[in-house]
Coordinates of C-alpha atoms and ligand atoms in Angstrom, one line a residue:
M1 CA 142.6 360.8 44.7
V2 CA 140.6 358.9 42.0
K3 CA 138.3 360.9 39.7
K4 CA 134.8 359.8 40.5
L5 CA 132.8 357.8 37.9
I6 CA 129.0 357.9 37.8
A7 CA 127.7 355.2 35.5
G8 CA 124.1 354.6 34.7
N9 CA 122.9 351.1 33.9
W10 CA 119.7 351.3 31.9
K11 CA 119.3 347.5 32.1
M12 CA 116.6 346.2 29.7
N13 CA 114.8 349.6 29.5
G14 CA 114.5 352.1 26.7
S15 CA 113.3 352.6 23.1
L16 CA 114.6 354.7 20.3
A17 CA 112.3 357.6 21.3
A18 CA 112.8 357.2 25.1
N19 CA 116.6 357.0 24.7
E20 CA 116.7 360.2 22.6
A21 CA 114.5 362.1 25.1
L22 CA 116.5 360.9 28.1
L23 CA 119.9 361.8 26.6
A24 CA 118.6 365.2 25.4
E25 CA 117.5 366.1 28.9
L26 CA 120.7 364.8 30.4
L27 CA 123.0 366.6 28.0
Q28 CA 121.1 369.8 28.4
G29 CA 121.5 369.7 32.2
L30 CA 125.1 368.3 32.3
G31 CA 127.4 371.2 31.5
Q32 CA 131.0 370.3 32.3
P33 CA 130.7 367.5 34.9
G34 CA 133.2 367.4 37.7
C35 CA 133.4 363.6 37.4
D36 CA 133.4 361.0 34.7
V37 CA 130.0 359.9 33.5
A38 CA 128.9 356.9 31.5
V39 CA 125.7 355.2 30.4
A40 CA 125.5 351.4 29.9
V41 CA 122.8 350.8 27.3
P42 CA 121.2 347.6 25.8
A43 CA 123.3 346.2 23.0
V44 CA 120.7 346.9 20.4
Y45 CA 120.9 350.7 21.1
V46 CA 124.7 351.0 21.2
G47 CA 124.8 352.5 17.7
Q48 CA 122.0 355.0 18.3
V49 CA 123.5 356.1 21.6
Q50 CA 127.0 356.4 20.2
A51 CA 125.6 358.9 17.6
L52 CA 123.7 360.8 20.3
L53 CA 126.7 361.1 22.6
Q54 CA 129.2 362.1 19.9
G55 CA 131.4 365.0 21.3
S56 CA 129.6 365.0 24.7
A57 CA 131.1 364.4 28.2
I58 CA 129.1 361.1 28.5
A59 CA 131.0 357.9 27.7
L60 CA 129.2 354.9 26.2
A61 CA 129.2 351.6 28.1
A62 CA 127.9 348.1 27.3
Q63 CA 126.0 346.0 29.9
D64 CA 127.9 342.8 29.0
V65 CA 130.5 341.4 26.6
S66 CA 131.1 338.0 25.2
A67 CA 133.9 335.8 26.5
H68 CA 134.6 334.9 22.8
D69 CA 136.2 337.0 20.0
G70 CA 133.9 335.8 17.3
G71 CA 132.3 332.7 15.7
A72 CA 129.4 330.5 16.3
Y73 CA 128.0 332.1 19.5
T74 CA 124.5 333.1 18.6
G75 CA 123.2 336.1 20.4
E76 CA 126.6 337.2 21.7
V77 CA 128.3 340.5 21.2
S78 CA 132.1 340.6 21.2
A79 CA 134.5 343.2 22.6
P80 CA 135.9 344.2 19.2
M81 CA 132.3 344.7 17.9
L82 CA 131.6 347.0 20.9
R83 CA 134.8 348.8 20.2
D84 CA 133.7 349.5 16.7
F85 CA 131.0 351.7 18.3
A86 CA 133.5 353.5 20.6
V87 CA 132.3 351.7 23.7
R88 CA 134.5 352.8 26.5
Y89 CA 133.3 350.6 29.4
A90 CA 131.6 347.2 29.7
L91 CA 129.9 345.8 32.8
V92 CA 131.1 342.3 33.5
G93 CA 129.6 340.0 36.2
H94 CA 126.6 342.1 37.0
S95 CA 124.6 340.1 39.6
E96 CA 121.7 339.8 37.2
R97 CA 124.0 338.0 34.7
R98 CA 125.4 335.8 37.5
Q99 CA 121.9 335.1 38.8
Y100 CA 119.8 334.7 35.6
H101 CA 122.5 333.5 33.2
G102 CA 124.6 331.3 35.5
E103 CA 127.8 333.4 35.0
T104 CA 130.7 332.0 37.0
D105 CA 133.7 333.8 38.5
A106 CA 135.8 332.2 35.7
L107 CA 133.5 333.4 32.9
V108 CA 133.4 336.9 34.4
A109 CA 137.2 336.9 34.5
T110 CA 137.5 335.9 30.9
K111 CA 135.0 338.6 29.9
A112 CA 137.2 341.2 31.7
Q113 CA 140.2 339.9 29.8
K114 CA 138.4 340.2 26.5
A115 CA 137.2 343.7 27.2
L116 CA 140.7 344.9 28.2
A117 CA 142.2 343.3 25.0
A118 CA 139.8 345.4 22.9
G119 CA 140.7 348.6 24.8
I120 CA 137.4 348.6 26.8
T121 CA 137.5 349.2 30.6
P122 CA 135.7 346.4 32.3
I123 CA 133.5 347.4 35.3
V124 CA 133.7 344.3 37.4
C125 CA 130.6 343.8 39.5
V126 CA 130.8 342.0 42.8
G127 CA 128.4 341.6 45.7
E128 CA 126.8 339.2 48.2
T129 CA 123.2 338.0 48.4
L130 CA 121.2 338.6 51.5
A131 CA 121.6 335.0 52.6
E132 CA 125.4 335.4 52.2
R133 CA 125.4 338.6 54.3
E134 CA 123.3 337.0 57.0
A135 CA 125.7 334.0 57.1
G136 CA 128.6 336.4 57.6
Q137 CA 130.1 335.6 54.2
T138 CA 130.1 339.1 52.6
E139 CA 133.9 339.6 52.7
A140 CA 134.7 336.0 51.5
V141 CA 132.2 336.3 48.6
V142 CA 133.4 339.7 47.2
K143 CA 137.0 338.7 47.6
R144 CA 136.5 335.5 45.8
Q145 CA 134.7 337.3 42.9
L146 CA 137.4 339.9 42.6
A147 CA 140.3 337.5 43.0
A148 CA 139.2 335.6 39.9
V149 CA 139.5 338.8 37.8
I150 CA 142.7 339.9 39.5
H151 CA 144.3 336.6 38.7
A152 CA 143.1 336.6 35.1
V153 CA 144.1 340.2 34.2
G154 CA 147.5 340.3 36.0
A155 CA 149.3 343.6 35.6
C156 CA 146.2 345.1 33.9
V157 CA 144.4 345.2 37.2
T158 CA 145.1 349.0 37.2
E159 CA 143.0 349.3 34.1
I160 CA 139.8 347.9 35.6
V161 CA 136.9 349.5 37.5
V162 CA 135.3 347.6 40.4
A163 CA 131.6 348.0 41.4
Y164 CA 130.4 346.7 44.8
E165 CA 126.7 345.9 44.4
P166 CA 125.1 344.1 47.4
V167 CA 122.5 342.0 45.7
W168 CA 120.0 342.7 48.4
A169 CA 120.2 346.4 47.7
I170 CA 119.6 346.3 43.9
G171 CA 116.3 347.6 42.8
T172 CA 114.8 347.1 46.3
G173 CA 115.0 350.6 47.7
K174 CA 117.2 349.1 50.5
T175 CA 120.5 350.9 50.3
A176 CA 123.6 349.8 52.1
S177 CA 124.3 352.4 54.8
P178 CA 127.4 354.5 54.0
E179 CA 129.2 352.6 56.8
Q180 CA 128.2 349.2 55.5
A181 CA 129.3 350.1 52.0
Q182 CA 132.6 351.7 53.1
A183 CA 133.5 348.6 55.1
V184 CA 133.3 346.4 52.0
H185 CA 135.0 349.0 49.8
A186 CA 137.9 349.1 52.3
V187 CA 138.2 345.3 51.9
L188 CA 138.2 345.5 48.1
R189 CA 140.7 348.4 48.2
A190 CA 143.1 346.3 50.4
Q191 CA 142.7 343.4 48.0
L192 CA 143.6 345.6 45.0
A193 CA 146.5 347.1 46.9
A194 CA 147.9 343.6 47.6
A195 CA 147.7 343.0 43.8
S196 CA 149.3 346.2 42.7
T197 CA 151.1 349.2 44.1
Q198 CA 149.1 351.3 41.7
A199 CA 145.7 350.0 43.0
A200 CA 144.8 353.3 44.5
K201 CA 143.9 354.5 41.0
V202 CA 141.3 351.7 40.5
P203 CA 137.8 353.3 41.0
V204 CA 135.6 351.3 43.3
L205 CA 132.0 352.2 42.7
Y206 CA 128.9 351.5 44.8
G207 CA 125.7 350.3 43.3
G208 CA 122.3 349.4 44.9
S209 CA 119.5 351.8 45.2
M210 CA 121.8 354.8 45.0
N211 CA 119.6 357.8 44.3
A212 CA 119.4 361.6 44.4
G213 CA 118.7 361.6 48.1
N214 CA 121.5 359.2 49.4
A215 CA 124.3 359.7 46.8
E216 CA 126.1 362.5 48.6
Q217 CA 126.5 360.6 51.9
L218 CA 127.6 357.4 50.1
L219 CA 130.0 359.3 47.8
A220 CA 131.5 361.1 50.8
Q221 CA 133.0 357.8 52.1
P222 CA 136.8 357.6 51.6
D223 CA 136.8 354.4 49.4
I224 CA 133.6 355.0 47.4
D225 CA 134.8 356.4 44.1
G226 CA 131.5 356.7 42.3
G227 CA 128.3 354.9 41.6
L228 CA 126.7 352.3 39.3
I229 CA 123.1 353.5 39.1
G230 CA 120.1 351.5 37.8
G231 CA 116.6 352.9 38.4
A232 CA 117.7 356.5 39.1
S233 CA 119.7 356.6 35.9
L234 CA 116.4 356.4 33.9
K235 CA 115.3 359.8 35.3
A236 CA 117.5 362.6 33.9
Q237 CA 117.0 365.0 36.8
D238 CA 117.8 362.3 39.4
F239 CA 120.8 361.2 37.5
L240 CA 122.0 364.8 37.2
K241 CA 121.7 365.2 40.9
I242 CA 123.8 362.1 41.5
I243 CA 126.4 363.5 39.1
A244 CA 126.4 366.8 40.9
A245 CA 126.9 365.0 44.3
A246 CA 130.0 363.3 42.9
A247 CA 131.6 366.5 41.6
Ligands
G3H301 O1 123.7 348.3 37.9 C1 123.0 348.8 38.7 C2 122.6 348.2 40.0 O2 122.1 346.9 39.7 C3 121.8 349.0 40.9 O3 120.5 349.1 40.4 P1 119.4 350.0 41.2 O4 120.1 351.4 41.3 O5 118.2 350.0 40.4 O6 119.3 349.4 42.6

């Protein structure tokens, strides 16, 4: 069985003072978590949060990573730069990057490769829009998104994390039902299994309005190995409850 991973995605939220207060409350309530825990913070706060998490059970994650190693790419942050700050995970292909920044499957796959090359675990986000779900394309969309990464990383597929995030459930309060989520997770698990005999060790997280009230039911599904949590990760007590539900 895969050890569950609960990852918070702060998105573009926070300040020096707010980050310090949130992490202090989290660390105070955390104890020895029965699952892996991470927080994905805005790039500008990676140094601050690295210092605050030193020696703790919470791993540091980035929300994105460049597809380039270095050079004239204004505004980008490379995987080796993130690694300098002990970043352990990086989200790649979050739907907000795909939607607002035009990130393609090929670009996301390159980002996953760059993260792996720097010793960072990519959390590969996949998910369908409402229109795609209503058109019966959910399975085809998530399989296409994941296939690009599987093809690019080859044998390193066992080193990735996958996050299924139905776009219609993100920040909307509309969670996929445990059965809806499990059905897609089973598809992703089968795709991973076809790529590697070791695929069972790849955590497949669910993201999309997961909260303190629904986490336990979602996390009880056989192929849901954790969560990628946006809004609820900004409230320490809610995030702690989700971590407890995963333990
Ligand atoms: O990365 C996190 C997901 O986008 C979910 O966000 P949410 O929990 O606010 O719906």
